[in-house]
PDB file of C-alpha atoms in Angstrom:
ATOM      1  CA  MET N   1      59.154  58.003  61.440  1.00  0.00           C
ATOM      2  CA  PRO N   2      61.343  60.756  62.956  1.00  0.00           C
ATOM      3  CA  LYS N   3      64.929  59.793  63.724  1.00  0.00           C
ATOM      4  CA  THR N   4      65.891  59.355  67.344  1.00  0.00           C
ATOM      5  CA  GLN N   5      67.765  62.305  68.768  1.00  0.00           C
ATOM      6  CA  TYR N   6      69.936  62.211  71.859  1.00  0.00           C
ATOM      7  CA  GLN N   7      70.608  65.073  74.183  1.00  0.00           C
ATOM      8  CA  VAL N   8      72.744  65.691  77.207  1.00  0.00           C
ATOM      9  CA  TYR N   9      71.255  66.946  80.456  1.00  0.00           C
ATOM     10  CA  VAL N  10      72.532  68.085  83.848  1.00  0.00           C
ATOM     11  CA  ILE N  11      70.977  67.356  87.237  1.00  0.00           C
ATOM     12  CA  GLU N  12      72.004  69.142  90.405  1.00  0.00           C
ATOM     13  CA  LEU N  13      72.720  66.759  93.265  1.00  0.00           C
ATOM     14  CA  SER N  14      72.535  67.476  96.971  1.00  0.00           C
ATOM     15  CA  LYS N  15      76.004  68.234  98.361  1.00  0.00           C
ATOM     16  CA  ARG N  16      75.415  65.317 100.731  1.00  0.00           C
ATOM     17  CA  VAL N  17      76.541  63.102  97.827  1.00  0.00           C
ATOM     18  CA  PHE N  18      80.078  64.404  98.324  1.00  0.00           C
ATOM     19  CA  THR N  19      80.220  63.463 101.995  1.00  0.00           C
ATOM     20  CA  GLU N  20      78.211  60.229 101.695  1.00  0.00           C
ATOM     21  CA  SER N  21      79.570  58.673  98.467  1.00  0.00           C
ATOM     22  CA  ALA N  22      83.212  57.583  98.406  1.00  0.00           C
ATOM     23  CA  LYS N  23      83.097  56.919  94.649  1.00  0.00           C
ATOM     24  CA  PHE N  24      81.781  60.437  94.011  1.00  0.00           C
ATOM     25  CA  ARG N  25      84.498  61.975  96.223  1.00  0.00           C
ATOM     26  CA  LYS N  26      87.201  59.886  94.538  1.00  0.00           C
ATOM     27  CA  ALA N  27      86.040  61.066  91.071  1.00  0.00           C
ATOM     28  CA  ASN N  28      86.215  64.723  92.158  1.00  0.00           C
ATOM     29  CA  PRO N  29      89.425  65.312  94.140  1.00  0.00           C
ATOM     30  CA  GLN N  30      89.562  68.901  92.791  1.00  0.00           C
ATOM     31  CA  PHE N  31      86.210  69.868  94.379  1.00  0.00           C
ATOM     32  CA  ASN N  32      86.471  72.676  96.929  1.00  0.00           C
ATOM     33  CA  GLY N  33      82.804  72.831  97.971  1.00  0.00           C
ATOM     34  CA  VAL N  34      82.057  76.226  96.419  1.00  0.00           C
ATOM     35  CA  LEU N  35      80.034  75.173  93.370  1.00  0.00           C
ATOM     36  CA  GLN N  36      77.396  72.448  93.103  1.00  0.00           C
ATOM     37  CA  CYS N  37      77.527  68.678  92.704  1.00  0.00           C
ATOM     38  CA  LEU N  38      76.175  67.587  89.318  1.00  0.00           C
ATOM     39  CA  TYR N  39      75.196  64.516  87.333  1.00  0.00           C
ATOM     40  CA  VAL N  40      75.633  64.691  83.551  1.00  0.00           C
ATOM     41  CA  GLY N  41      73.737  62.200  81.433  1.00  0.00           C
ATOM     42  CA  MET N  42      72.461  61.671  77.927  1.00  0.00           C
ATOM     43  CA  SER N  43      69.207  60.193  76.675  1.00  0.00           C
ATOM     44  CA  SER N  44      66.828  59.922  73.754  1.00  0.00           C
ATOM     45  CA  LYS N  45      64.097  60.979  76.204  1.00  0.00           C
ATOM     46  CA  PRO N  46      63.375  64.603  77.124  1.00  0.00           C
ATOM     47  CA  PRO N  47      65.484  65.650  80.160  1.00  0.00           C
ATOM     48  CA  LYS N  48      62.401  66.057  82.386  1.00  0.00           C
ATOM     49  CA  THR N  49      61.233  62.513  81.582  1.00  0.00           C
ATOM     50  CA  ARG N  50      64.715  61.088  82.154  1.00  0.00           C
ATOM     51  CA  PHE N  51      65.029  62.904  85.495  1.00  0.00           C
ATOM     52  CA  GLU N  52      61.695  61.413  86.616  1.00  0.00           C
ATOM     53  CA  GLN N  53      62.922  57.949  85.552  1.00  0.00           C
ATOM     54  CA  HIS N  54      66.037  58.357  87.700  1.00  0.00           C
ATOM     55  CA  LYS N  55      64.001  59.506  90.696  1.00  0.00           C
ATOM     56  CA  THR N  56      61.477  56.641  90.467  1.00  0.00           C
ATOM     57  CA  GLY N  57      64.047  53.879  89.901  1.00  0.00           C
ATOM     58  CA  TYR N  58      62.931  53.135  86.334  1.00  0.00           C
ATOM     59  CA  ARG N  59      63.576  49.632  84.986  1.00  0.00           C
ATOM     60  CA  ASN N  60      63.314  48.657  81.335  1.00  0.00           C
ATOM     61  CA  GLN N  61      61.255  45.727  80.007  1.00  0.00           C
ATOM     62  CA  LYS N  62      64.147  43.347  80.683  1.00  0.00           C
ATOM     63  CA  GLY N  63      64.242  44.475  84.303  1.00  0.00           C
ATOM     64  CA  HIS N  64      67.524  46.388  84.041  1.00  0.00           C
ATOM     65  CA  ASN N  65      67.725  49.354  86.376  1.00  0.00           C
ATOM     66  CA  LEU N  66      68.192  52.455  84.216  1.00  0.00           C
ATOM     67  CA  ALA N  67      68.212  54.850  87.146  1.00  0.00           C
ATOM     68  CA  SER N  68      71.441  56.172  88.604  1.00  0.00           C
ATOM     69  CA  PRO N  69      71.508  55.537  92.364  1.00  0.00           C
ATOM     70  CA  LEU N  70      73.269  58.903  92.756  1.00  0.00           C
ATOM     71  CA  VAL N  71      70.370  60.716  91.080  1.00  0.00           C
ATOM     72  CA  GLN N  72      67.759  58.566  92.789  1.00  0.00           C
ATOM     73  CA  ASN N  73      69.207  59.375  96.226  1.00  0.00           C
ATOM     74  CA  TYR N  74      70.619  62.891  95.729  1.00  0.00           C
ATOM     75  CA  GLY N  75      69.058  64.379  92.573  1.00  0.00           C
ATOM     76  CA  MET N  76      67.289  67.679  93.202  1.00  0.00           C
ATOM     77  CA  TYR N  77      66.437  69.262  89.846  1.00  0.00           C
ATOM     78  CA  LEU N  78      67.501  69.808  86.260  1.00  0.00           C
ATOM     79  CA  ARG N  79      69.977  72.593  85.440  1.00  0.00           C
ATOM     80  CA  PRO N  80      68.908  73.586  81.882  1.00  0.00           C
ATOM     81  CA  SER N  81      71.198  76.641  81.854  1.00  0.00           C
ATOM     82  CA  LEU N  82      74.148  74.212  81.814  1.00  0.00           C
ATOM     83  CA  TYR N  83      72.950  72.188  78.793  1.00  0.00           C
ATOM     84  CA  ASN N  84      70.324  74.100  76.770  1.00  0.00           C
ATOM     85  CA  HIS N  85      73.034  75.513  74.494  1.00  0.00           C
ATOM     86  CA  ILE N  86      73.993  72.006  73.318  1.00  0.00           C
ATOM     87  CA  ALA N  87      72.039  70.790  70.276  1.00  0.00           C
ATOM     88  CA  PRO N  88      70.667  67.227  70.192  1.00  0.00           C
ATOM     89  CA  VAL N  89      72.724  64.742  68.174  1.00  0.00           C
ATOM     90  CA  ALA N  90      71.719  61.830  65.939  1.00  0.00           C
ATOM     91  CA  THR N  91      73.743  58.984  67.438  1.00  0.00           C
ATOM     92  CA  ARG N  92      74.214  57.459  70.848  1.00  0.00           C
ATOM     93  CA  SER N  93      78.011  57.462  70.409  1.00  0.00           C
ATOM     94  CA  ALA N  94      78.015  61.200  69.628  1.00  0.00           C
ATOM     95  CA  ALA N  95      75.840  61.787  72.699  1.00  0.00           C
ATOM     96  CA  LEU N  96      78.232  59.800  74.886  1.00  0.00           C
ATOM     97  CA  ARG N  97      81.144  61.943  73.652  1.00  0.00           C
ATOM     98  CA  LEU N  98      79.125  65.113  74.372  1.00  0.00           C
ATOM     99  CA  GLU N  99      78.246  63.809  77.840  1.00  0.00           C
ATOM    100  CA  GLU N 100      81.907  63.225  78.699  1.00  0.00           C
ATOM    101  CA  SER N 101      83.012  66.528  77.167  1.00  0.00           C
ATOM    102  CA  LEU N 102      80.385  68.516  79.114  1.00  0.00           C
ATOM    103  CA  ALA N 103      81.139  66.657  82.358  1.00  0.00           C
ATOM    104  CA  LEU N 104      84.880  67.297  82.109  1.00  0.00           C
ATOM    105  CA  SER N 105      84.304  70.939  81.169  1.00  0.00           C
ATOM    106  CA  LEU N 106      82.059  71.449  84.220  1.00  0.00           C
ATOM    107  CA  ARG N 107      84.614  69.687  86.417  1.00  0.00           C
ATOM    108  CA  ARG N 108      87.350  72.054  85.167  1.00  0.00           C
ATOM    109  CA  GLN N 109      85.058  74.975  86.132  1.00  0.00           C
ATOM    110  CA  GLY N 110      84.990  73.722  89.732  1.00  0.00           C
ATOM    111  CA  TYR N 111      81.841  71.620  89.892  1.00  0.00           C
ATOM    112  CA  ALA N 112      81.873  68.096  91.308  1.00  0.00           C
ATOM    113  CA  VAL N 113      80.528  65.916  88.475  1.00  0.00           C
ATOM    114  CA  TRP N 114      79.444  62.322  87.951  1.00  0.00           C
ATOM    115  CA  TYR N 115      78.859  60.886  84.490  1.00  0.00           C
ATOM    116  CA  ASN N 116      78.867  57.385  83.050  1.00  0.00           C
TER     117      ASN N 116
END
């Protein structure tokens, strides 16, 4: 059986998220409105599948909501040019570190970013 691989992905959010979500605004005080609002996540699923799960409000077998309300309400499309250069990793913990690293890097570039 092939080993699970995790990858990071980036979803562009509508800029409405900045005006409508206080928690998003608070996380991005540096945002000047020039670049886009983004969600950075990681998953063992392909990015397209994970995006669809966010948009449809996917719940796992235990009934836990695995969809981000920010993506469900404001997600527009995947931004592969911002993550395709990052190779999948073998562990969830490595993927979480990559997710945070990518999110903070994008934030430093001027994007408004949400990540878990």
